[in-house]
Tab-separated table of C-alpha atoms and ligand atoms in Angstrom:
chain	number	residue	atom	x	y	z
A	11	MET	CA	-0.148	0.072	0.097
A	12	ARG	CA	1.535	3.057	-0.962
A	13	SER	CA	-0.833	5.625	-0.520
A	14	ASN	CA	0.290	8.913	1.516
A	15	HIS	CA	-3.470	8.754	2.673
A	16	THR	CA	-3.172	6.081	5.083
A	17	LYS	CA	-0.305	8.035	6.978
A	18	ARG	CA	-2.672	11.355	7.110
A	19	PHE	CA	-5.531	9.314	8.678
A	20	SER	CA	-3.373	8.139	11.520
A	21	LEU	CA	-2.181	11.578	12.289
A	22	LEU	CA	-5.446	13.063	12.287
A	23	ALA	CA	-6.956	9.887	14.347
A	24	ILE	CA	-4.287	10.736	17.089
A	25	ALA	CA	-5.332	14.191	17.071
A	26	SER	CA	-9.199	13.762	17.455
A	27	LEU	CA	-9.920	10.084	18.135
A	28	SER	CA	-13.340	10.773	19.275
A	29	THR	CA	-14.666	12.774	16.257
A	30	LEU	CA	-12.899	10.751	13.796
A	31	ALA	CA	-14.674	7.566	15.181
A	32	LYS	CA	-17.917	8.461	13.962
A	33	ALA	CA	-17.056	10.643	10.954
A	34	ALA	CA	-13.974	8.881	9.997
A	35	PRO	CA	-14.940	8.627	5.770
A	36	GLN	CA	-16.077	12.338	5.977
A	37	THR	CA	-12.894	13.865	7.130
A	38	ARG	CA	-10.578	11.898	5.041
A	39	SER	CA	-9.089	14.188	2.268
A	40	SER	CA	-9.639	13.127	-1.055
A	41	SER	CA	-6.348	15.321	-2.313
A	42	CYS	CA	-4.325	12.835	-1.949
A	43	ILE	CA	-2.126	10.581	-4.453
A	44	GLY	CA	-2.761	6.871	-4.472
A	45	THR	CA	-0.734	4.721	-6.218
A	46	ILE	CA	-1.294	1.334	-7.560
A	47	SER	CA	1.826	-1.296	-8.044
A	48	SER	CA	-0.865	-4.146	-7.622
A	49	LEU	CA	-4.361	-4.861	-7.293
A	50	SER	CA	-4.178	-4.964	-3.164
A	51	ASP	CA	-3.163	-0.975	-3.760
A	52	VAL	CA	-6.516	-0.390	-5.282
A	53	GLY	CA	-8.954	-0.040	-2.935
A	54	THR	CA	-6.899	2.597	-0.997
A	55	ALA	CA	-5.741	4.297	-4.207
A	56	VAL	CA	-9.006	5.102	-5.281
A	57	GLN	CA	-10.195	6.677	-2.552
A	58	CYS	CA	-7.927	9.925	-3.761
A	59	THR	CA	-8.402	12.092	-6.708
A	60	THR	CA	-5.260	11.423	-8.095
A	61	VAL	CA	-4.107	7.969	-9.102
A	62	ASN	CA	-0.940	6.631	-10.057
A	63	ILE	CA	-0.150	3.463	-11.732
A	64	ASP	CA	3.059	1.857	-11.915
A	65	ALA	CA	3.980	-1.110	-13.908
A	66	PHE	CA	2.708	-4.417	-12.845
A	67	THR	CA	1.027	-7.580	-13.910
A	68	VAL	CA	-2.785	-8.084	-13.050
A	69	PRO	CA	-2.981	-11.523	-12.037
A	70	ALA	CA	-4.749	-14.012	-14.112
A	71	GLY	CA	-8.699	-14.194	-14.218
A	72	GLN	CA	-8.933	-11.127	-11.997
A	73	THR	CA	-10.388	-7.591	-13.300
A	74	PHE	CA	-8.370	-4.756	-12.888
A	75	ASN	CA	-11.454	-2.303	-11.937
A	76	LEU	CA	-10.883	1.194	-10.830
A	77	ASP	CA	-14.056	2.665	-9.627
A	78	LEU	CA	-13.187	6.425	-9.265
A	79	LEU	CA	-14.466	9.729	-7.334
A	80	GLU	CA	-15.758	12.430	-9.409
A	81	GLY	CA	-12.761	14.608	-10.926
A	82	THR	CA	-10.155	12.276	-10.509
A	83	THR	CA	-6.958	12.151	-12.318
A	84	VAL	CA	-5.182	8.944	-13.199
A	85	ASN	CA	-1.080	8.976	-14.560
A	86	VAL	CA	-0.325	5.931	-16.127
A	87	LEU	CA	3.643	5.719	-15.508
A	88	GLY	CA	4.543	2.247	-16.386
A	89	GLU	CA	3.305	-1.203	-18.712
A	90	ILE	CA	0.473	-2.997	-17.401
A	91	GLN	CA	0.290	-6.618	-18.539
A	92	PHE	CA	-2.256	-9.565	-17.604
A	93	GLY	CA	-1.873	-12.954	-16.600
A	94	ASN	CA	-3.151	-15.243	-18.903
A	95	LEU	CA	-5.794	-17.604	-18.271
A	96	SER	CA	-8.825	-18.259	-20.619
A	97	TRP	CA	-12.002	-16.554	-18.627
A	98	ALA	CA	-14.695	-13.964	-19.424
A	99	GLY	CA	-12.914	-10.988	-18.393
A	100	PRO	CA	-12.867	-8.000	-18.854
A	101	LEU	CA	-9.086	-7.473	-17.986
A	102	PHE	CA	-9.503	-3.730	-17.042
A	103	GLU	CA	-12.610	-1.489	-16.263
A	104	VAL	CA	-12.595	2.000	-15.115
A	105	LYS	CA	-16.236	3.963	-13.742
A	106	GLY	CA	-16.362	7.430	-12.863
A	107	THR	CA	-17.369	10.881	-13.889
A	108	ASN	CA	-15.221	13.742	-15.072
A	109	VAL	CA	-11.837	11.849	-14.983
A	110	THR	CA	-8.846	13.076	-16.754
A	111	PHE	CA	-6.926	9.286	-17.848
A	112	ASN	CA	-3.501	10.300	-18.938
A	113	GLY	CA	-2.383	7.026	-20.272
A	114	ASN	CA	0.964	8.704	-21.308
A	115	GLY	CA	1.957	6.323	-24.066
A	116	GLN	CA	2.377	3.240	-21.607
A	117	ILE	CA	1.844	-0.475	-23.211
A	118	TRP	CA	-1.533	-2.497	-22.062
A	119	ASP	CA	-0.323	-6.125	-23.153
A	120	GLY	CA	-3.806	-8.438	-23.566
A	121	GLY	CA	-1.791	-11.379	-24.256
A	122	GLY	CA	-3.270	-11.951	-27.704
A	123	PRO	CA	-1.446	-15.161	-28.668
A	124	PHE	CA	-1.494	-17.167	-25.738
A	125	TYR	CA	-5.536	-16.923	-26.692
A	126	TRP	CA	-6.068	-16.496	-30.408
A	127	ASP	CA	-7.056	-19.610	-32.687
A	128	GLY	CA	-8.354	-17.695	-35.421
A	129	LEU	CA	-12.020	-18.135	-34.199
A	130	GLY	CA	-12.411	-15.257	-31.736
A	131	THR	CA	-15.605	-15.226	-29.891
A	132	ASN	CA	-17.144	-17.423	-32.158
A	133	GLY	CA	-15.548	-20.546	-30.784
A	134	GLY	CA	-12.221	-21.919	-29.463
A	135	VAL	CA	-11.084	-20.930	-26.295
A	136	THR	CA	-12.843	-18.451	-24.004
A	137	LYS	CA	-11.189	-15.194	-24.461
A	138	PRO	CA	-11.418	-12.481	-21.948
A	139	ARG	CA	-13.618	-9.366	-23.215
A	140	PRO	CA	-13.927	-6.585	-23.662
A	141	MET	CA	-9.975	-5.916	-22.438
A	142	MET	CA	-10.441	-2.339	-22.010
A	143	LYS	CA	-14.389	-1.530	-20.438
A	144	ILE	CA	-14.635	2.272	-20.438
A	145	GLU	CA	-16.938	4.080	-18.261
A	146	ILE	CA	-16.064	6.981	-17.655
A	147	SER	CA	-16.664	10.785	-18.677
A	148	GLY	CA	-13.906	13.331	-19.309
A	149	THR	CA	-11.000	12.333	-21.284
A	150	LEU	CA	-9.083	8.980	-22.198
A	151	SER	CA	-5.707	9.836	-24.334
A	152	ASP	CA	-2.628	7.924	-24.988
A	153	VAL	CA	-3.318	4.471	-24.040
A	154	HIS	CA	-1.527	1.872	-26.112
A	155	VAL	CA	-2.873	-1.257	-26.326
A	156	VAL	CA	-1.106	-4.481	-27.774
A	157	ASN	CA	-2.621	-7.604	-28.800
A	158	ALA	CA	-6.300	-7.497	-27.209
A	159	PRO	CA	-7.469	-11.284	-26.854
A	160	ALA	CA	-10.515	-10.399	-28.505
A	161	GLN	CA	-12.787	-7.124	-28.492
A	162	CYS	CA	-10.528	-4.313	-27.427
A	163	PHE	CA	-12.695	-0.756	-26.056
A	164	SER	CA	-15.931	-0.796	-24.838
A	165	LEU	CA	-16.942	2.813	-24.339
A	166	THR	CA	-20.351	3.425	-22.487
A	167	ASN	CA	-19.708	6.777	-20.878
A	168	PRO	CA	-22.010	8.162	-18.638
A	169	GLY	CA	-21.699	11.728	-19.884
A	170	PRO	CA	-19.696	13.249	-22.720
A	171	LEU	CA	-16.127	11.787	-23.319
A	172	VAL	CA	-13.344	12.677	-25.525
A	173	VAL	CA	-11.043	9.687	-26.088
A	174	SER	CA	-8.105	10.326	-28.266
A	175	GLY	CA	-4.488	9.338	-28.875
A	176	ILE	CA	-5.060	5.747	-28.737
A	177	ILE	CA	-3.456	2.894	-30.008
A	178	VAL	CA	-4.900	-0.243	-30.560
A	179	ASP	CA	-1.976	-2.702	-32.203
A	180	ASP	CA	-3.370	-6.113	-32.780
A	181	SER	CA	-0.979	-6.787	-36.050
A	182	GLN	CA	0.604	-9.811	-35.102
A	183	GLY	CA	-3.200	-11.591	-35.184
A	184	ASN	CA	-3.184	-10.950	-38.741
A	185	TYR	CA	-1.093	-13.732	-39.199
A	186	PRO	CA	-1.764	-17.593	-38.570
A	187	ASN	CA	-0.161	-19.370	-35.440
A	188	ALA	CA	-0.125	-22.649	-34.144
A	189	ASN	CA	-3.452	-22.979	-33.112
A	190	SER	CA	-5.369	-20.768	-35.932
A	191	ASP	CA	-5.676	-23.622	-38.570
A	192	GLY	CA	-4.105	-21.277	-41.354
A	193	LEU	CA	-6.348	-18.731	-40.336
A	194	PRO	CA	-5.225	-15.414	-38.858
A	195	ALA	CA	-4.567	-15.667	-35.610
A	196	GLY	CA	-6.767	-12.701	-34.445
A	197	HIS	CA	-10.234	-12.628	-34.698
A	198	ASN	CA	-13.412	-10.339	-33.633
A	199	THR	CA	-10.614	-7.797	-32.299
A	200	ASP	CA	-13.250	-4.760	-32.798
A	201	GLY	CA	-10.943	-1.733	-31.730
A	202	PHE	CA	-13.896	0.628	-30.437
A	203	ASP	CA	-17.214	-0.470	-29.481
A	204	VAL	CA	-19.580	2.210	-28.521
A	205	SER	CA	-23.172	2.343	-26.616
A	206	GLY	CA	-22.591	5.934	-25.386
A	207	ASN	CA	-24.116	9.442	-26.225
A	208	ASP	CA	-21.933	12.778	-26.460
A	209	LEU	CA	-18.576	11.062	-27.258
A	210	VAL	CA	-15.883	12.102	-29.290
A	211	VAL	CA	-13.197	9.371	-30.806
A	212	GLU	CA	-10.245	10.977	-32.380
A	213	LYS	CA	-6.646	10.940	-33.508
A	214	SER	CA	-6.394	7.059	-32.574
A	215	VAL	CA	-4.745	3.820	-34.365
A	216	VAL	CA	-6.543	0.836	-34.873
A	217	ILE	CA	-4.215	-2.345	-36.481
A	218	ASN	CA	-6.855	-5.351	-36.167
A	219	GLN	CA	-8.954	-8.033	-37.398
A	220	ASP	CA	-12.548	-6.717	-37.158
A	221	ASP	CA	-14.372	-3.207	-36.583
A	222	CYS	CA	-12.296	-0.525	-36.265
A	223	LEU	CA	-15.111	1.377	-34.602
A	224	ALA	CA	-18.880	-0.393	-33.968
A	225	ILE	CA	-21.484	1.917	-32.964
A	226	ASN	CA	-24.393	-0.141	-31.268
A	227	ARG	CA	-26.560	2.672	-29.982
A	228	GLY	CA	-25.940	6.537	-29.108
A	229	ARG	CA	-26.595	9.812	-30.056
A	230	ASN	CA	-24.201	12.648	-30.987
A	231	ILE	CA	-20.892	10.699	-31.820
A	232	VAL	CA	-17.974	12.105	-33.613
A	233	PHE	CA	-15.136	9.694	-35.021
A	234	GLN	CA	-12.083	11.882	-36.304
A	235	ASP	CA	-8.719	11.910	-37.404
A	236	ASN	CA	-8.527	8.225	-36.765
A	237	TYR	CA	-6.358	5.579	-38.660
A	238	CYS	CA	-7.781	2.333	-39.579
A	239	ASN	CA	-5.932	-0.426	-40.643
A	240	GLY	CA	-6.632	-4.155	-41.822
A	241	GLY	CA	-9.949	-4.981	-40.065
A	242	HIS	CA	-13.805	-4.311	-41.450
A	243	GLY	CA	-13.602	-0.483	-41.213
A	244	ILE	CA	-16.071	2.072	-39.577
A	245	SER	CA	-19.270	0.442	-38.549
A	246	ILE	CA	-22.746	1.160	-37.209
A	247	GLY	CA	-24.397	-1.535	-35.970
A	248	SER	CA	-24.893	-4.263	-36.161
A	249	ILE	CA	-28.178	-2.862	-34.976
A	250	THR	CA	-30.403	-4.824	-32.858
A	251	SER	CA	-34.003	-4.373	-31.675
A	252	ASN	CA	-35.224	-0.959	-29.658
A	253	VAL	CA	-32.042	0.542	-30.377
A	254	VAL	CA	-31.675	4.347	-31.578
A	255	VAL	CA	-28.471	5.892	-33.228
A	256	GLU	CA	-28.708	9.498	-34.011
A	257	GLY	CA	-26.296	12.316	-35.272
A	258	VAL	CA	-22.658	10.480	-36.307
A	259	VAL	CA	-20.054	12.435	-38.265
A	260	VAL	CA	-17.188	10.192	-39.329
A	261	ARG	CA	-14.577	12.877	-40.649
A	262	SER	CA	-11.071	13.167	-41.953
A	263	ASN	CA	-10.488	9.433	-41.024
A	264	THR	CA	-8.075	7.075	-43.244
A	265	VAL	CA	-9.195	3.268	-43.683
A	266	VAL	CA	-6.330	1.200	-45.471
A	267	ASN	CA	-6.727	-2.660	-46.248
A	268	SER	CA	-9.861	-3.067	-44.895
A	269	GLN	CA	-12.820	-5.342	-45.693
A	270	GLN	CA	-15.112	-2.649	-45.870
A	271	ALA	CA	-14.200	1.342	-45.293
A	272	PHE	CA	-17.840	2.435	-44.515
A	273	ARG	CA	-20.824	0.042	-43.356
A	274	ILE	CA	-24.502	0.212	-41.508
A	275	LYS	CA	-25.597	-2.862	-40.651
A	276	THR	CA	-28.961	-3.602	-39.299
A	277	ASP	CA	-30.170	-7.021	-38.401
A	278	GLU	CA	-32.691	-8.403	-40.614
A	279	VAL	CA	-34.897	-9.642	-37.696
A	280	ALA	CA	-34.459	-6.130	-35.758
A	281	THR	CA	-37.705	-4.260	-35.502
A	282	ASN	CA	-38.341	-0.776	-33.395
A	283	SER	CA	-34.991	0.744	-34.600
A	284	SER	CA	-33.610	3.916	-35.943
A	285	VAL	CA	-30.403	4.926	-37.255
A	286	SER	CA	-30.176	8.579	-38.685
A	287	ASN	CA	-28.308	11.607	-39.207
A	288	VAL	CA	-24.807	10.048	-40.213
A	289	THR	CA	-22.408	12.150	-42.126
A	290	TYR	CA	-19.175	10.852	-43.721
A	291	THR	CA	-16.903	13.834	-44.622
A	292	ASP	CA	-13.078	14.183	-45.765
A	293	ASN	CA	-12.389	10.501	-45.374
A	294	VAL	CA	-10.104	8.937	-47.699
A	295	ALA	CA	-10.147	4.662	-48.044
A	296	THR	CA	-7.511	2.619	-50.152
A	297	ASN	CA	-8.102	-1.173	-50.742
A	298	CYS	CA	-11.195	-2.238	-49.744
A	299	THR	CA	-11.133	-5.787	-50.207
A	300	SER	CA	-14.916	-6.432	-50.362
A	301	TYR	CA	-17.049	-3.280	-50.238
A	302	GLY	CA	-16.267	-0.065	-50.173
A	303	VAL	CA	-19.513	1.230	-48.591
A	304	LEU	CA	-22.062	-1.371	-47.543
A	305	ILE	CA	-25.308	-0.356	-46.106
A	306	THR	CA	-27.152	-3.684	-45.360
A	307	GLN	CA	-30.426	-4.390	-43.690
A	308	SER	CA	-30.069	-8.128	-43.905
A	309	TYR	CA	-26.876	-8.560	-41.653
A	310	PRO	CA	-25.508	-10.860	-40.613
A	311	ALA	CA	-25.872	-11.576	-44.668
A	312	SER	CA	-24.076	-8.906	-46.175
A	313	LEU	CA	-26.807	-9.001	-49.296
A	314	GLY	CA	-29.423	-11.396	-48.095
A	315	THR	CA	-33.308	-10.759	-47.753
A	316	PRO	CA	-33.634	-7.119	-46.066
A	317	GLY	CA	-35.625	-6.610	-43.110
A	318	ASN	CA	-37.693	-3.458	-42.695
A	319	GLY	CA	-37.852	-2.939	-38.642
A	320	VAL	CA	-34.921	-0.841	-38.711
A	321	ILE	CA	-35.228	2.954	-40.067
A	322	ILE	CA	-32.308	4.333	-41.801
A	323	SER	CA	-32.528	8.357	-42.559
A	324	ASP	CA	-30.362	11.011	-43.622
A	325	VAL	CA	-27.113	9.331	-44.715
A	326	ASP	CA	-24.641	11.953	-46.354
A	327	PHE	CA	-21.181	11.721	-47.925
A	328	TYR	CA	-21.004	15.533	-47.969
A	329	PRO	CA	-19.869	17.882	-47.337
A	330	GLY	CA	-16.548	17.654	-48.270
A	331	SER	CA	-15.165	14.882	-49.906
A	332	THR	CA	-14.601	10.952	-49.247
A	333	PHE	CA	-12.528	9.308	-51.484
A	334	LEU	CA	-12.527	5.572	-51.757
A	335	THR	CA	-10.960	2.831	-53.694
A	336	ALA	CA	-11.961	-0.525	-53.877
A	337	THR	CA	-9.992	-3.999	-55.159
A	338	SER	CA	-11.078	-5.004	-58.710
A	339	ASN	CA	-13.033	-8.186	-57.173
A	340	ALA	CA	-14.609	-5.775	-54.499
A	341	VAL	CA	-17.644	-3.791	-54.752
A	342	MET	CA	-17.501	-0.104	-54.378
A	343	VAL	CA	-20.972	0.624	-53.137
A	344	ALA	CA	-23.923	-1.874	-52.203
A	345	VAL	CA	-27.089	-0.502	-50.007
A	346	ASN	CA	-29.275	-3.464	-49.367
A	347	CYS	CA	-32.709	-1.962	-47.706
A	348	GLY	CA	-36.047	-3.388	-46.985
A	349	GLU	CA	-39.209	-1.843	-48.366
A	350	GLY	CA	-39.964	1.806	-47.164
A	351	SER	CA	-37.097	1.526	-44.471
A	352	CYS	CA	-34.210	3.892	-46.154
A	353	ILE	CA	-35.928	7.168	-46.028
A	354	GLY	CA	-35.134	10.846	-45.814
A	355	THR	CA	-32.529	12.571	-47.906
A	356	TRP	CA	-28.907	11.054	-48.922
A	357	ASN	CA	-26.630	13.653	-50.361
A	358	TRP	CA	-23.793	11.329	-51.496
A	359	SER	CA	-22.354	14.214	-54.018
A	360	GLY	CA	-18.893	14.121	-51.799
A	361	LEU	CA	-18.385	10.431	-52.561
A	362	MET	CA	-15.894	9.591	-55.231
A	363	THR	CA	-15.195	5.790	-56.147
A	364	SER	CA	-13.248	3.695	-58.051
A	365	GLY	CA	-11.340	0.231	-58.877
A	366	GLY	CA	-14.321	-1.731	-57.291
A	367	MET	CA	-17.223	-3.635	-59.534
A	368	VAL	CA	-20.538	-1.926	-59.192
A	369	GLY	CA	-22.879	-3.277	-56.557
A	370	PRO	CA	-26.685	-3.347	-56.100
A	371	MET	CA	-28.876	-0.594	-54.829
A	372	ASN	CA	-32.000	-2.412	-53.355
A	373	ASN	CA	-35.040	-0.462	-52.496
A	374	ILE	CA	-33.221	2.907	-52.557
A	375	THR	CA	-34.455	6.052	-54.428
A	376	VAL	CA	-33.227	8.602	-51.261
A	377	ILE	CA	-29.514	8.703	-52.724
A	378	THR	CA	-28.984	11.923	-54.647
A	379	GLY	CA	-25.682	13.314	-56.330
A	380	TYR	CA	-23.800	9.691	-56.571
A	381	THR	CA	-23.982	7.393	-59.443
A	382	GLN	CA	-21.749	4.004	-59.575
B	417	NAG	C1	-13.968	18.378	-13.570
B	417	NAG	O1	-12.760	18.069	-12.764
B	417	NAG	C2	-11.940	19.373	-12.651
B	417	NAG	C3	-10.710	18.781	-12.050
B	417	NAG	O2	-9.791	17.673	-12.627
B	417	NAG	C4	-12.297	20.334	-12.375
B	417	NAG	O3	-11.483	21.598	-12.525
B	417	NAG	C5	-13.725	20.715	-13.172
B	417	NAG	O4	-14.387	21.771	-12.358
B	417	NAG	C6	-14.480	19.340	-13.236
B	417	NAG	N1	-15.673	19.511	-13.868
B	417	NAG	C7	-17.225	19.430	-13.700
B	417	NAG	C8	-18.216	19.529	-14.715
B	417	NAG	O5	-17.344	18.927	-12.578
B	418	NAG	C1	0.839	-13.971	-22.023
B	418	NAG	O1	1.025	-14.782	-23.106
B	418	NAG	C2	1.320	-14.018	-24.344
B	418	NAG	C3	1.668	-14.929	-25.550
B	418	NAG	O2	2.584	-15.663	-25.179
B	418	NAG	C4	2.779	-13.493	-23.446
B	418	NAG	O3	3.187	-12.388	-24.683
B	418	NAG	C5	2.255	-12.246	-22.273
B	418	NAG	O4	3.691	-11.785	-22.116
B	418	NAG	C6	1.912	-13.293	-21.305
B	418	NAG	N1	1.733	-12.672	-20.485
B	418	NAG	C7	2.196	-12.635	-19.120
B	418	NAG	C8	2.037	-11.744	-18.037
B	418	NAG	O5	2.961	-13.802	-18.912
B	419	NAG	C1	-38.856	1.042	-28.906
B	419	NAG	O1	-37.683	1.162	-28.450
B	419	NAG	C2	-37.667	2.134	-27.298
B	419	NAG	C3	-36.020	2.429	-27.305
B	419	NAG	O2	-35.536	2.978	-28.435
B	419	NAG	C4	-38.039	1.736	-26.135
B	419	NAG	O3	-38.323	2.712	-25.614
B	419	NAG	C5	-39.672	1.200	-26.557
B	419	NAG	O4	-40.193	0.871	-25.202
B	419	NAG	C6	-39.508	0.235	-27.887
B	419	NAG	N1	-41.030	-0.339	-28.508
B	419	NAG	C7	-41.505	-1.097	-27.892
B	419	NAG	C8	-42.865	-1.691	-28.510
B	419	NAG	O5	-40.777	-2.465	-27.793
B	420	NAG	C1	-26.728	15.646	-36.890
B	420	NAG	O1	-26.054	15.197	-35.854
B	420	NAG	C2	-24.764	16.216	-35.485
B	420	NAG	C3	-23.856	15.532	-34.944
B	420	NAG	O2	-24.214	14.942	-33.479
B	420	NAG	C4	-25.263	17.327	-35.120
B	420	NAG	O3	-24.372	18.285	-34.756
B	420	NAG	C5	-26.503	17.905	-35.952
B	420	NAG	O4	-27.232	19.315	-34.856
B	420	NAG	C6	-27.439	16.719	-36.242
B	420	NAG	N1	-28.373	17.588	-37.122
B	420	NAG	C7	-29.628	17.452	-37.104
B	420	NAG	C8	-30.644	17.986	-37.990
B	420	NAG	O5	-30.375	16.710	-36.072
B	421	NAG	C1	-5.036	-5.225	-49.612
B	421	NAG	O1	-5.395	-5.307	-47.984
B	421	NAG	C2	-5.036	-6.974	-47.887
B	421	NAG	C3	-5.975	-7.314	-46.501
B	421	NAG	O2	-5.563	-6.727	-45.627
B	421	NAG	C4	-3.672	-7.392	-47.834
B	421	NAG	O3	-3.516	-8.593	-47.655
B	421	NAG	C5	-3.359	-6.997	-49.091
B	421	NAG	O4	-1.888	-7.157	-49.150
B	421	NAG	C6	-3.300	-5.494	-49.523
B	421	NAG	N1	-3.159	-5.020	-50.478
B	421	NAG	C7	-2.115	-4.380	-50.659
B	421	NAG	C8	-1.361	-3.595	-52.195
B	421	NAG	O5	-1.888	-3.044	-49.677
B	422	NAG	C1	-37.307	-4.625	-50.773
B	422	NAG	O1	-37.055	-5.209	-49.300
B	422	NAG	C2	-38.171	-6.164	-49.295
B	422	NAG	C3	-38.248	-6.296	-47.604
B	422	NAG	O2	-38.852	-5.134	-47.131
B	422	NAG	C4	-37.506	-7.305	-49.693
B	422	NAG	O3	-38.397	-8.092	-50.001
B	422	NAG	C5	-37.086	-7.197	-51.209
B	422	NAG	O4	-36.313	-8.214	-51.859
B	422	NAG	C6	-36.383	-5.839	-51.423
B	422	NAG	N1	-35.970	-5.553	-52.672
B	422	NAG	C7	-34.908	-5.795	-53.545
B	422	NAG	C8	-34.850	-5.296	-54.853
B	422	NAG	O5	-34.260	-6.099	-52.742
B	423	NAG	C1	-26.015	17.781	-52.083
B	423	NAG	O1	-24.755	18.553	-51.866
B	423	NAG	C2	-24.564	19.550	-52.923
B	423	NAG	C3	-22.832	20.506	-52.270
B	423	NAG	O2	-21.892	19.150	-52.358
B	423	NAG	C4	-25.671	20.464	-53.262
B	423	NAG	O3	-24.705	21.217	-54.730
B	423	NAG	C5	-26.342	19.769	-54.020
B	423	NAG	O4	-27.637	20.596	-54.016
B	423	NAG	C6	-27.100	18.777	-52.724
B	423	NAG	N1	-28.196	18.106	-53.223
B	423	NAG	C7	-29.371	18.045	-52.214
B	423	NAG	C8	-30.274	17.044	-53.282
B	423	NAG	O5	-29.501	18.593	-51.363
């Protein structure tokens, strides 16, 4: 235990024992500095509004769980490793409001190669996930994750949150290993899975084997100045029943070597959900290997029979320009809507595509300014 809080407590206790016995928790000052060098330090450290985290290894099978006081500043000062064990996770969880989380570029090593078998969360060994469960408002910056076992960041912010300068590097998962039967070892390694309002994710890098970003629900979400390499691109969905996504801006991102660049996927069977007011602006995508843009209401099938229980409205590639190149055997743009469920005005005058095949435009009459 390295918090200086304990010392202060005992001095205070000598000074006024009787008052303290009754009111101890209230008299504690939270302006102390808590230091974490092992899981046993956490309980004391989180009673301070400054929490410093030294390098340490989180024991296998346990969550490194920070439940912070309002307004806490966290400084990560060393590399965090996690003991390897097949279990459900999460590996790290942080809760709090108005938190300033400074990752300082320190590495968080999820031990991915220990778990990876090419099957992700569809089979094989149980992989702890998400690796980083973030439930704070405030800021989260400069966190460098390598080798997430499966899904990496889950963002469910209780108030406005800005996430910036994050690196998710699962590049080792691009190659087969002894357990993956020739498949890329990493799978379902989503960069950011989002269910929250008033969120900005910016200036971040994701090298992985699934969605760079997946928005499952939420309002007022901005994803800007990010770099996505190797995965499934920037996604809204998959959208299940009784969900609203409203107000998404995807701006100035670079997407390379990915299955898709921009995708909206709603479950074929979903009902009572909506996705509205989505703006793509000033992005560049190269080497899209399956689709450049895929908007589909038949998920999990890319181009199956679409459902119409999710209303998608006002999807714009405008203002600004989005340049996209697909490989010759990929489809530049495919839109697969159910009858009457893609509505509003969709101005695609800023979308410039090249390289791939022309895809279907099913049940869609709302797009203006773009022809494949
Ligand atoms: C958030 O915390 C900072 C100190 O870290 C403080 O200056 C600021 O007033 C707080 N803001 C809110 C909205 O509580
Ligand atoms: C977990 O296994 C991975 C892959 O073998 C390794 O890189 C990592 O160092 C291991 N973690 C620990 C804490 O031993
Ligand atoms: C429809 O979804 C909303 C959430 O977006 C929910 O509040 C409402 O109860 C749902 N309606 C039905 C009939 O399930
Ligand atoms: C669309 O969403 C953006 C981003 O959340 C927001 O700024 C804008 O006001 C929304 N527009 C409408 C018409 O709701
Ligand atoms: C295109 O992306 C695929 C998938 O990531 C990759 O295997 C291939 O090497 C890339 N091609 C080029 C020319 O970069
Ligand atoms: C239009 O959507 C309906 C379902 O709402 C679907 O059955 C039909 O196949 C779609 N049309 C096309 C051309 O895909
Ligand atoms: C679409 O946006 C362009 C500007 O890029 C504008 O000139 C055009 O009028 C818009 N189309 C519609 C139908 O609003």
